Amino acid sequence: MWGKLHIHHEAVENRRFETLFDVKRADDFTASVGDMRLDYAKTNIDERGRALLIDLLDQVDLAGKRDAMFDGTAINETEGRAVLHTALRNLDGGPVMVDGADVMPEVLGTLDRMEKFAADVRSGAFKGQGGKITDVVNIGIGGSDLGPAMGVLALAPYHDGPRCHFVSNVDPADISQVLRSCDPTTTLVIVASKTFTTIETMTNARTAKAWMGESVSDPAAQFAALSTSEDGTAAFGIDAARVFGFEDWVGGRYSMWGPIGLSMMIAIGPDAFRAFLRGARDMDRHFQAADWSENMPVMLALVGIWHNQICGYSTRAVLPYDNNLSRLPAYLQQLEMESNGKGVSMDGEDLSINSGPVVWGEPGTNGQHAFYQLIHQGTRVIPCEFLVAARGHDDDLHHQHQLLVANCLAQSEALMKGRDLDEARGKVADKFEGAELERQAKHRVFAGNRPSVTIAYPKLDPFTLGQIIALYEHRVFVEGVVLGINSYDQWGVELGKELATALQPIVEGADASGKDESTAALVGFLQQHGV
Ligand SMILES: O=P(O)(O)OC[C@H]1O[C@H](O)[C@H](O)[C@@H](O)[C@@H]1O
């Protein structure tokens, strides 16, 4: 399956891709969805490379697998579950059947309940025991935290509801800092956990309940829960009226479109949240209908496969030139690395090719003054993904936004073009001469020929955020299908959880003799210092 691509790669790997530009490449090597544009012209993918990549899709029956996902087939085969986060934004679509039953009435019913509750919290119709809700604390981790935390920050200009805080870490530093800034009599605590068993979340939820219980007579009355577990939420004492449920066909890292998005809905309001869902739905329709070469998630995935599996570049930097997207890299770390960080194929064989890349990043321009040195002159090639809006949210400061855009475009240009030795000599010729000139010039050379893609859009509004997140979800799906893995399980997080449970009593003083010597010695050291 991969042979022709490897042969093609060997033939082209040493050329400068800048030379590929002709009159049509800048338009041809793009994909569009409405006003959003993906530019992948600044890569070493040419017509033949693209055709070979697209050939992969038929070999793995991408169309069939995509339709199976949207149709509610149990494509998460290791957990025997459908994968239907798309149903959560299927506001204008038809029925979606799981095990012979249409799930849409329940999805829409829950959305309606969430909207009523969010509106009541925002208006003051739902009150804390000391008055109108001023603060919302979402307690959750992983997919029950990263989506809404990223989304609330991304849509800060639309935030007109109560303040929102996110507590995820079991480290008490996290919850104490948040609770210190809140008034327990006017705070709503949302316990977000698909399973309602995650130890960090349940521990933090109990801490929050005790904190609230010191100030109000009925702390549970200021709690809501987002979960698939009716029993768990009832046992915690949360009234069913404030429990927003979902089904196991919503994966944790794909869950911000439903109840897990409640804090975001309270922050920006139900109408803006619906716009967010519509943006995702728009991307879903595009993914379902567009030809592969025009299909944005598909082409973004194929560029990723070219860079990671074919060229062997093992990381991918996500660099939003949009400060409000500063949590997007963290969000994508879970979405991409938990989904596609697998070593075994769907049929249980060892993977014969690399799994998904290491994803990391920070917003521009900050990263330019930190780690871009390595991206430009380090010995490893790091494919970069830039995101940039045409406009910011503050028209009075548009000149600053223009400077931001110029920086974004300058980086992808610099990565492609680089600076050769001759040009570098020119930069220092007035200061040095002879061997010293050569030495100094060498340090100022940029190899260039480093690939990047740019995702550009008019403005980061709720609709656009929905498009962006759905774009990445479908990209992960396509990469997973091509790699032949299950993108929807996460067995790799289990071992650490089990060992932590076994280690807790040892940390508290039980006998450590069954543990390896390094672990036992570390426990001993930490005990000597007061753990
Ligand atoms: O929502 P929860 O059930 O509390 O799960 C929270 C998170 O923890 C797990 O360990 C998984 O790795 C994540 O995929 C999940 O999002």
PDB file of C-alpha atoms in Angstrom, residues 82-334:
ATOM      1  CA  ALA A  82     -20.822   3.608  17.487  1.00  0.00           C
ATOM      2  CA  VAL A  83     -18.975   6.926  17.035  1.00  0.00           C
ATOM      3  CA  LEU A  84     -21.612   9.585  16.700  1.00  0.00           C
ATOM      4  CA  HIS A  85     -20.432  12.949  17.946  1.00  0.00           C
ATOM      5  CA  THR A  86     -21.721  14.164  14.570  1.00  0.00           C
ATOM      6  CA  ALA A  87     -25.275  13.409  15.790  1.00  0.00           C
ATOM      7  CA  LEU A  88     -24.842  16.068  18.491  1.00  0.00           C
ATOM      8  CA  ARG A  89     -24.715  18.758  15.797  1.00  0.00           C
ATOM      9  CA  ASN A  90     -27.142  17.156  13.381  1.00  0.00           C
ATOM     10  CA  LEU A  91     -29.645  19.925  14.104  1.00  0.00           C
ATOM     11  CA  ASP A  92     -31.256  19.954  10.681  1.00  0.00           C
ATOM     12  CA  GLY A  93     -30.531  16.378   9.647  1.00  0.00           C
ATOM     13  CA  GLY A  94     -32.651  13.272   9.565  1.00  0.00           C
ATOM     14  CA  PRO A  95     -32.780  10.349  11.936  1.00  0.00           C
ATOM     15  CA  VAL A  96     -29.577   8.678  13.124  1.00  0.00           C
ATOM     16  CA  MET A  97     -30.112   5.058  14.022  1.00  0.00           C
ATOM     17  CA  VAL A  98     -28.243   3.123  16.701  1.00  0.00           C
ATOM     18  CA  ASP A  99     -29.371  -0.446  17.315  1.00  0.00           C
ATOM     19  CA  GLY A 100     -32.587   0.207  15.414  1.00  0.00           C
ATOM     20  CA  ALA A 101     -33.589   3.358  17.321  1.00  0.00           C
ATOM     21  CA  ASP A 102     -33.330   7.009  16.240  1.00  0.00           C
ATOM     22  CA  VAL A 103     -31.068   8.869  18.684  1.00  0.00           C
ATOM     23  CA  MET A 104     -32.030  12.345  17.482  1.00  0.00           C
ATOM     24  CA  PRO A 105     -35.130  12.926  19.674  1.00  0.00           C
ATOM     25  CA  GLU A 106     -32.999  12.397  22.787  1.00  0.00           C
ATOM     26  CA  VAL A 107     -30.103  14.507  21.448  1.00  0.00           C
ATOM     27  CA  LEU A 108     -32.442  17.393  20.657  1.00  0.00           C
ATOM     28  CA  GLY A 109     -34.343  16.950  23.921  1.00  0.00           C
ATOM     29  CA  THR A 110     -31.123  17.181  25.941  1.00  0.00           C
ATOM     30  CA  LEU A 111     -29.984  20.203  23.938  1.00  0.00           C
ATOM     31  CA  ASP A 112     -33.291  21.849  24.735  1.00  0.00           C
ATOM     32  CA  ARG A 113     -32.912  21.141  28.478  1.00  0.00           C
ATOM     33  CA  MET A 114     -29.343  22.454  28.418  1.00  0.00           C
ATOM     34  CA  GLU A 115     -30.516  25.627  26.710  1.00  0.00           C
ATOM     35  CA  LYS A 116     -33.250  26.239  29.273  1.00  0.00           C
ATOM     36  CA  PHE A 117     -30.840  25.665  32.151  1.00  0.00           C
ATOM     37  CA  ALA A 118     -28.120  27.831  30.593  1.00  0.00           C
ATOM     38  CA  ALA A 119     -30.645  30.619  29.980  1.00  0.00           C
ATOM     39  CA  ASP A 120     -31.863  30.378  33.579  1.00  0.00           C
ATOM     40  CA  VAL A 121     -28.333  30.556  34.970  1.00  0.00           C
ATOM     41  CA  ARG A 122     -27.546  33.544  32.766  1.00  0.00           C
ATOM     42  CA  SER A 123     -30.762  35.416  33.594  1.00  0.00           C
ATOM     43  CA  GLY A 124     -30.735  34.701  37.313  1.00  0.00           C
ATOM     44  CA  ALA A 125     -33.897  32.546  37.196  1.00  0.00           C
ATOM     45  CA  PHE A 126     -31.665  29.791  38.566  1.00  0.00           C
ATOM     46  CA  LYS A 127     -29.972  31.169  41.667  1.00  0.00           C
ATOM     47  CA  GLY A 128     -27.329  30.182  44.143  1.00  0.00           C
ATOM     48  CA  GLN A 129     -28.200  30.364  47.834  1.00  0.00           C
ATOM     49  CA  GLY A 130     -26.640  33.824  47.944  1.00  0.00           C
ATOM     50  CA  GLY A 131     -28.187  35.141  44.698  1.00  0.00           C
ATOM     51  CA  LYS A 132     -27.521  35.196  40.958  1.00  0.00           C
ATOM     52  CA  ILE A 133     -24.756  32.869  39.761  1.00  0.00           C
ATOM     53  CA  THR A 134     -21.521  34.801  39.312  1.00  0.00           C
ATOM     54  CA  ASP A 135     -19.113  31.897  38.743  1.00  0.00           C
ATOM     55  CA  VAL A 136     -19.280  28.506  37.090  1.00  0.00           C
ATOM     56  CA  VAL A 137     -16.674  25.896  38.005  1.00  0.00           C
ATOM     57  CA  ASN A 138     -16.384  23.001  35.556  1.00  0.00           C
ATOM     58  CA  ILE A 139     -14.728  20.033  37.239  1.00  0.00           C
ATOM     59  CA  GLY A 140     -13.581  17.468  34.672  1.00  0.00           C
ATOM     60  CA  ILE A 141     -10.430  16.177  33.023  1.00  0.00           C
ATOM     61  CA  GLY A 142      -9.323  15.128  29.550  1.00  0.00           C
ATOM     62  CA  GLY A 143     -12.252  15.322  27.172  1.00  0.00           C
ATOM     63  CA  SER A 144     -14.454  16.633  29.964  1.00  0.00           C
ATOM     64  CA  ASP A 145     -12.215  19.669  30.386  1.00  0.00           C
ATOM     65  CA  LEU A 146     -10.099  20.445  27.333  1.00  0.00           C
ATOM     66  CA  GLY A 147     -12.969  21.084  24.896  1.00  0.00           C
ATOM     67  CA  PRO A 148     -15.000  23.544  26.953  1.00  0.00           C
ATOM     68  CA  ALA A 149     -11.851  25.164  28.426  1.00  0.00           C
ATOM     69  CA  MET A 150     -10.417  25.696  24.946  1.00  0.00           C
ATOM     70  CA  GLY A 151     -13.794  26.840  23.600  1.00  0.00           C
ATOM     71  CA  VAL A 152     -14.544  29.357  26.362  1.00  0.00           C
ATOM     72  CA  LEU A 153     -11.153  30.964  25.812  1.00  0.00           C
ATOM     73  CA  ALA A 154     -11.485  30.870  22.016  1.00  0.00           C
ATOM     74  CA  LEU A 155     -14.825  32.655  22.206  1.00  0.00           C
ATOM     75  CA  ALA A 156     -13.879  35.135  24.937  1.00  0.00           C
ATOM     76  CA  PRO A 157     -15.183  38.074  22.851  1.00  0.00           C
ATOM     77  CA  TYR A 158     -18.652  36.445  22.926  1.00  0.00           C
ATOM     78  CA  HIS A 159     -18.560  35.639  26.642  1.00  0.00           C
ATOM     79  CA  ASP A 160     -21.399  37.538  28.325  1.00  0.00           C
ATOM     80  CA  GLY A 161     -22.450  35.016  30.968  1.00  0.00           C
ATOM     81  CA  PRO A 162     -20.972  34.347  34.427  1.00  0.00           C
ATOM     82  CA  ARG A 163     -17.233  33.794  34.855  1.00  0.00           C
ATOM     83  CA  CYS A 164     -16.119  30.256  33.997  1.00  0.00           C
ATOM     84  CA  HIS A 165     -13.326  28.323  35.682  1.00  0.00           C
ATOM     85  CA  PHE A 166     -11.960  24.903  34.858  1.00  0.00           C
ATOM     86  CA  VAL A 167     -10.529  22.534  37.435  1.00  0.00           C
ATOM     87  CA  SER A 168      -8.976  19.357  36.095  1.00  0.00           C
ATOM     88  CA  ASN A 169      -5.822  18.354  37.951  1.00  0.00           C
ATOM     89  CA  VAL A 170      -5.952  16.267  41.113  1.00  0.00           C
ATOM     90  CA  ASP A 171      -3.115  18.513  42.310  1.00  0.00           C
ATOM     91  CA  PRO A 172      -4.826  20.515  45.077  1.00  0.00           C
ATOM     92  CA  ALA A 173      -3.131  23.628  43.740  1.00  0.00           C
ATOM     93  CA  ASP A 174      -5.632  23.629  40.883  1.00  0.00           C
ATOM     94  CA  ILE A 175      -8.882  23.540  42.850  1.00  0.00           C
ATOM     95  CA  SER A 176      -7.698  25.673  45.765  1.00  0.00           C
ATOM     96  CA  GLN A 177      -6.738  28.521  43.496  1.00  0.00           C
ATOM     97  CA  VAL A 178     -10.078  28.444  41.693  1.00  0.00           C
ATOM     98  CA  LEU A 179     -12.219  28.113  44.824  1.00  0.00           C
ATOM     99  CA  ARG A 180     -10.351  30.950  46.508  1.00  0.00           C
ATOM    100  CA  SER A 181     -11.560  33.262  43.755  1.00  0.00           C
ATOM    101  CA  CYS A 182     -15.245  32.216  44.017  1.00  0.00           C
ATOM    102  CA  ASP A 183     -18.094  32.979  46.405  1.00  0.00           C
ATOM    103  CA  PRO A 184     -19.647  29.605  47.347  1.00  0.00           C
ATOM    104  CA  THR A 185     -23.105  31.140  47.689  1.00  0.00           C
ATOM    105  CA  THR A 186     -23.187  32.286  44.059  1.00  0.00           C
ATOM    106  CA  THR A 187     -21.137  29.531  42.380  1.00  0.00           C
ATOM    107  CA  LEU A 188     -22.479  26.733  40.206  1.00  0.00           C
ATOM    108  CA  VAL A 189     -20.294  23.617  40.151  1.00  0.00           C
ATOM    109  CA  ILE A 190     -20.602  21.420  37.078  1.00  0.00           C
ATOM    110  CA  VAL A 191     -19.186  17.925  37.501  1.00  0.00           C
ATOM    111  CA  ALA A 192     -18.284  16.788  33.997  1.00  0.00           C
ATOM    112  CA  SER A 193     -17.385  13.130  33.641  1.00  0.00           C
ATOM    113  CA  LYS A 194     -18.592  10.684  31.049  1.00  0.00           C
ATOM    114  CA  THR A 195     -18.018   7.735  33.372  1.00  0.00           C
ATOM    115  CA  PHE A 196     -18.464   9.573  36.705  1.00  0.00           C
ATOM    116  CA  THR A 197     -15.672   7.394  38.082  1.00  0.00           C
ATOM    117  CA  THR A 198     -12.547   9.330  37.081  1.00  0.00           C
ATOM    118  CA  ILE A 199     -10.598   9.648  40.279  1.00  0.00           C
ATOM    119  CA  GLU A 200      -9.322  13.187  39.737  1.00  0.00           C
ATOM    120  CA  THR A 201     -12.802  14.501  38.941  1.00  0.00           C
ATOM    121  CA  MET A 202     -14.586  12.679  41.743  1.00  0.00           C
ATOM    122  CA  THR A 203     -11.943  13.792  44.259  1.00  0.00           C
ATOM    123  CA  ASN A 204     -12.202  17.417  43.148  1.00  0.00           C
ATOM    124  CA  ALA A 205     -16.027  17.221  43.121  1.00  0.00           C
ATOM    125  CA  ARG A 206     -16.056  16.037  46.758  1.00  0.00           C
ATOM    126  CA  THR A 207     -13.634  18.819  47.708  1.00  0.00           C
ATOM    127  CA  ALA A 208     -15.889  21.400  46.029  1.00  0.00           C
ATOM    128  CA  LYS A 209     -18.971  20.007  47.760  1.00  0.00           C
ATOM    129  CA  ALA A 210     -17.293  20.215  51.169  1.00  0.00           C
ATOM    130  CA  TRP A 211     -16.151  23.788  50.409  1.00  0.00           C
ATOM    131  CA  MET A 212     -19.660  24.791  49.450  1.00  0.00           C
ATOM    132  CA  GLY A 213     -21.171  22.959  52.425  1.00  0.00           C
ATOM    133  CA  GLU A 214     -19.305  25.317  54.763  1.00  0.00           C
ATOM    134  CA  SER A 215     -21.311  28.266  53.421  1.00  0.00           C
ATOM    135  CA  VAL A 216     -24.691  27.037  52.197  1.00  0.00           C
ATOM    136  CA  SER A 217     -27.250  24.652  53.674  1.00  0.00           C
ATOM    137  CA  ASP A 218     -27.805  22.610  50.502  1.00  0.00           C
ATOM    138  CA  PRO A 219     -24.588  22.384  48.488  1.00  0.00           C
ATOM    139  CA  ALA A 220     -25.917  19.755  46.058  1.00  0.00           C
ATOM    140  CA  ALA A 221     -28.519  22.299  44.913  1.00  0.00           C
ATOM    141  CA  GLN A 222     -25.684  24.288  43.314  1.00  0.00           C
ATOM    142  CA  PHE A 223     -24.281  21.291  41.491  1.00  0.00           C
ATOM    143  CA  ALA A 224     -25.036  20.040  37.993  1.00  0.00           C
ATOM    144  CA  ALA A 225     -23.644  16.933  36.320  1.00  0.00           C
ATOM    145  CA  LEU A 226     -22.759  15.959  32.765  1.00  0.00           C
ATOM    146  CA  SER A 227     -22.435  12.218  32.452  1.00  0.00           C
ATOM    147  CA  THR A 228     -23.547   8.944  30.944  1.00  0.00           C
ATOM    148  CA  SER A 229     -23.941   7.521  34.465  1.00  0.00           C
ATOM    149  CA  GLU A 230     -27.377   8.152  35.992  1.00  0.00           C
ATOM    150  CA  ASP A 231     -26.500   6.013  39.005  1.00  0.00           C
ATOM    151  CA  GLY A 232     -23.245   7.831  39.663  1.00  0.00           C
ATOM    152  CA  THR A 233     -24.782  11.291  39.530  1.00  0.00           C
ATOM    153  CA  ALA A 234     -27.691  10.213  41.743  1.00  0.00           C
ATOM    154  CA  ALA A 235     -25.312   8.668  44.292  1.00  0.00           C
ATOM    155  CA  PHE A 236     -23.438  11.983  44.404  1.00  0.00           C
ATOM    156  CA  GLY A 237     -26.739  13.642  45.299  1.00  0.00           C
ATOM    157  CA  ILE A 238     -27.330  15.728  42.185  1.00  0.00           C
ATOM    158  CA  ASP A 239     -30.984  16.231  41.298  1.00  0.00           C
ATOM    159  CA  ALA A 240     -31.894  14.575  37.981  1.00  0.00           C
ATOM    160  CA  ALA A 241     -33.269  17.948  36.810  1.00  0.00           C
ATOM    161  CA  ARG A 242     -29.661  19.195  36.638  1.00  0.00           C
ATOM    162  CA  VAL A 243     -28.145  16.055  35.160  1.00  0.00           C
ATOM    163  CA  PHE A 244     -27.498  16.209  31.423  1.00  0.00           C
ATOM    164  CA  GLY A 245     -26.875  12.782  30.016  1.00  0.00           C
ATOM    165  CA  PHE A 246     -25.374  11.381  26.872  1.00  0.00           C
ATOM    166  CA  GLU A 247     -24.662   7.970  25.446  1.00  0.00           C
ATOM    167  CA  ASP A 248     -21.505   5.911  25.161  1.00  0.00           C
ATOM    168  CA  TRP A 249     -21.314   6.633  21.427  1.00  0.00           C
ATOM    169  CA  VAL A 250     -19.911  10.061  22.293  1.00  0.00           C
ATOM    170  CA  GLY A 251     -16.178   9.691  22.921  1.00  0.00           C
ATOM    171  CA  GLY A 252     -14.722  11.874  25.687  1.00  0.00           C
ATOM    172  CA  ARG A 253     -12.450  13.852  23.372  1.00  0.00           C
ATOM    173  CA  TYR A 254     -15.318  14.334  20.902  1.00  0.00           C
ATOM    174  CA  SER A 255     -17.858  15.442  23.466  1.00  0.00           C
ATOM    175  CA  MET A 256     -17.836  19.238  23.601  1.00  0.00           C
ATOM    176  CA  TRP A 257     -20.839  19.437  21.238  1.00  0.00           C
ATOM    177  CA  GLY A 258     -23.228  17.965  23.801  1.00  0.00           C
ATOM    178  CA  PRO A 259     -23.670  18.242  27.581  1.00  0.00           C
ATOM    179  CA  ILE A 260     -19.905  18.520  28.140  1.00  0.00           C
ATOM    180  CA  GLY A 261     -20.225  21.911  26.383  1.00  0.00           C
ATOM    181  CA  LEU A 262     -22.617  23.236  29.066  1.00  0.00           C
ATOM    182  CA  SER A 263     -20.109  25.622  30.665  1.00  0.00           C
ATOM    183  CA  MET A 264     -19.365  27.042  27.218  1.00  0.00           C
ATOM    184  CA  MET A 265     -23.076  27.425  26.522  1.00  0.00           C
ATOM    185  CA  ILE A 266     -23.544  29.284  29.814  1.00  0.00           C
ATOM    186  CA  ALA A 267     -20.605  31.541  28.933  1.00  0.00           C
ATOM    187  CA  ILE A 268     -21.640  32.515  25.392  1.00  0.00           C
ATOM    188  CA  GLY A 269     -25.372  31.816  25.460  1.00  0.00           C
ATOM    189  CA  PRO A 270     -27.480  29.177  23.698  1.00  0.00           C
ATOM    190  CA  ASP A 271     -27.695  31.072  20.381  1.00  0.00           C
ATOM    191  CA  ALA A 272     -23.933  31.384  20.015  1.00  0.00           C
ATOM    192  CA  PHE A 273     -23.564  27.743  21.047  1.00  0.00           C
ATOM    193  CA  ARG A 274     -25.966  26.777  18.266  1.00  0.00           C
ATOM    194  CA  ALA A 275     -23.829  28.752  15.815  1.00  0.00           C
ATOM    195  CA  PHE A 276     -20.855  26.698  17.028  1.00  0.00           C
ATOM    196  CA  LEU A 277     -22.829  23.509  16.303  1.00  0.00           C
ATOM    197  CA  ARG A 278     -23.846  24.834  12.879  1.00  0.00           C
ATOM    198  CA  GLY A 279     -20.203  25.467  11.997  1.00  0.00           C
ATOM    199  CA  ALA A 280     -19.360  21.861  12.802  1.00  0.00           C
ATOM    200  CA  ARG A 281     -22.374  20.634  10.858  1.00  0.00           C
ATOM    201  CA  ASP A 282     -21.185  22.694   7.901  1.00  0.00           C
ATOM    202  CA  MET A 283     -17.815  20.908   8.057  1.00  0.00           C
ATOM    203  CA  ASP A 284     -19.562  17.525   8.415  1.00  0.00           C
ATOM    204  CA  ARG A 285     -21.543  18.112   5.242  1.00  0.00           C
ATOM    205  CA  HIS A 286     -18.431  19.185   3.380  1.00  0.00           C
ATOM    206  CA  PHE A 287     -16.563  16.088   4.594  1.00  0.00           C
ATOM    207  CA  GLN A 288     -19.446  13.882   3.447  1.00  0.00           C
ATOM    208  CA  ALA A 289     -19.843  15.451   0.026  1.00  0.00           C
ATOM    209  CA  ALA A 290     -16.658  17.030  -1.348  1.00  0.00           C
ATOM    210  CA  ASP A 291     -14.353  15.191  -3.748  1.00  0.00           C
ATOM    211  CA  TRP A 292     -11.256  13.973  -1.996  1.00  0.00           C
ATOM    212  CA  SER A 293      -8.940  16.506  -3.632  1.00  0.00           C
ATOM    213  CA  GLU A 294     -11.257  19.355  -2.566  1.00  0.00           C
ATOM    214  CA  ASN A 295     -12.070  17.882   0.812  1.00  0.00           C
ATOM    215  CA  MET A 296     -10.424  19.911   3.564  1.00  0.00           C
ATOM    216  CA  PRO A 297     -10.247  17.299   6.359  1.00  0.00           C
ATOM    217  CA  VAL A 298      -9.117  14.689   3.861  1.00  0.00           C
ATOM    218  CA  MET A 299      -6.367  16.835   2.387  1.00  0.00           C
ATOM    219  CA  LEU A 300      -5.230  17.986   5.839  1.00  0.00           C
ATOM    220  CA  ALA A 301      -5.001  14.310   6.827  1.00  0.00           C
ATOM    221  CA  LEU A 302      -3.091  13.362   3.687  1.00  0.00           C
ATOM    222  CA  VAL A 303      -0.614  16.187   4.223  1.00  0.00           C
ATOM    223  CA  GLY A 304      -0.163  14.858   7.762  1.00  0.00           C
ATOM    224  CA  ILE A 305       0.404  11.326   6.476  1.00  0.00           C
ATOM    225  CA  TRP A 306       2.878  12.559   3.882  1.00  0.00           C
ATOM    226  CA  HIS A 307       4.885  14.358   6.540  1.00  0.00           C
ATOM    227  CA  ASN A 308       4.715  11.793   9.330  1.00  0.00           C
ATOM    228  CA  GLN A 309       4.472   8.362   7.746  1.00  0.00           C
ATOM    229  CA  ILE A 310       6.259   9.053   4.429  1.00  0.00           C
ATOM    230  CA  CYS A 311       8.810  11.790   5.165  1.00  0.00           C
ATOM    231  CA  GLY A 312       9.348  10.540   8.729  1.00  0.00           C
ATOM    232  CA  TYR A 313       8.853  13.908  10.454  1.00  0.00           C
ATOM    233  CA  SER A 314       7.715  12.788  13.866  1.00  0.00           C
ATOM    234  CA  THR A 315       6.161  15.958  15.275  1.00  0.00           C
ATOM    235  CA  ARG A 316       3.655  18.533  14.109  1.00  0.00           C
ATOM    236  CA  ALA A 317       3.567  22.084  15.444  1.00  0.00           C
ATOM    237  CA  VAL A 318       0.166  23.763  15.649  1.00  0.00           C
ATOM    238  CA  LEU A 319       0.728  27.513  15.683  1.00  0.00           C
ATOM    239  CA  PRO A 320      -2.413  29.624  15.967  1.00  0.00           C
ATOM    240  CA  TYR A 321      -1.845  33.284  15.134  1.00  0.00           C
ATOM    241  CA  ASP A 322      -4.984  33.826  17.133  1.00  0.00           C
ATOM    242  CA  ASN A 323      -4.293  34.290  20.813  1.00  0.00           C
ATOM    243  CA  ASN A 324      -7.739  33.115  21.836  1.00  0.00           C
ATOM    244  CA  LEU A 325      -6.825  29.715  20.390  1.00  0.00           C
ATOM    245  CA  SER A 326      -4.003  29.365  22.881  1.00  0.00           C
ATOM    246  CA  ARG A 327      -5.497  26.136  24.301  1.00  0.00           C
ATOM    247  CA  LEU A 328      -6.036  24.632  20.844  1.00  0.00           C
ATOM    248  CA  PRO A 329      -2.678  22.790  20.841  1.00  0.00           C
ATOM    249  CA  ALA A 330      -3.498  21.199  24.215  1.00  0.00           C
ATOM    250  CA  TYR A 331      -6.957  20.265  22.963  1.00  0.00           C
ATOM    251  CA  LEU A 332      -5.452  18.741  19.820  1.00  0.00           C
ATOM    252  CA  GLN A 333      -2.903  16.833  21.845  1.00  0.00           C
ATOM    253  CA  GLN A 334      -5.729  14.792  23.300  1.00  0.00           C
TER     254      GLN A 334
END
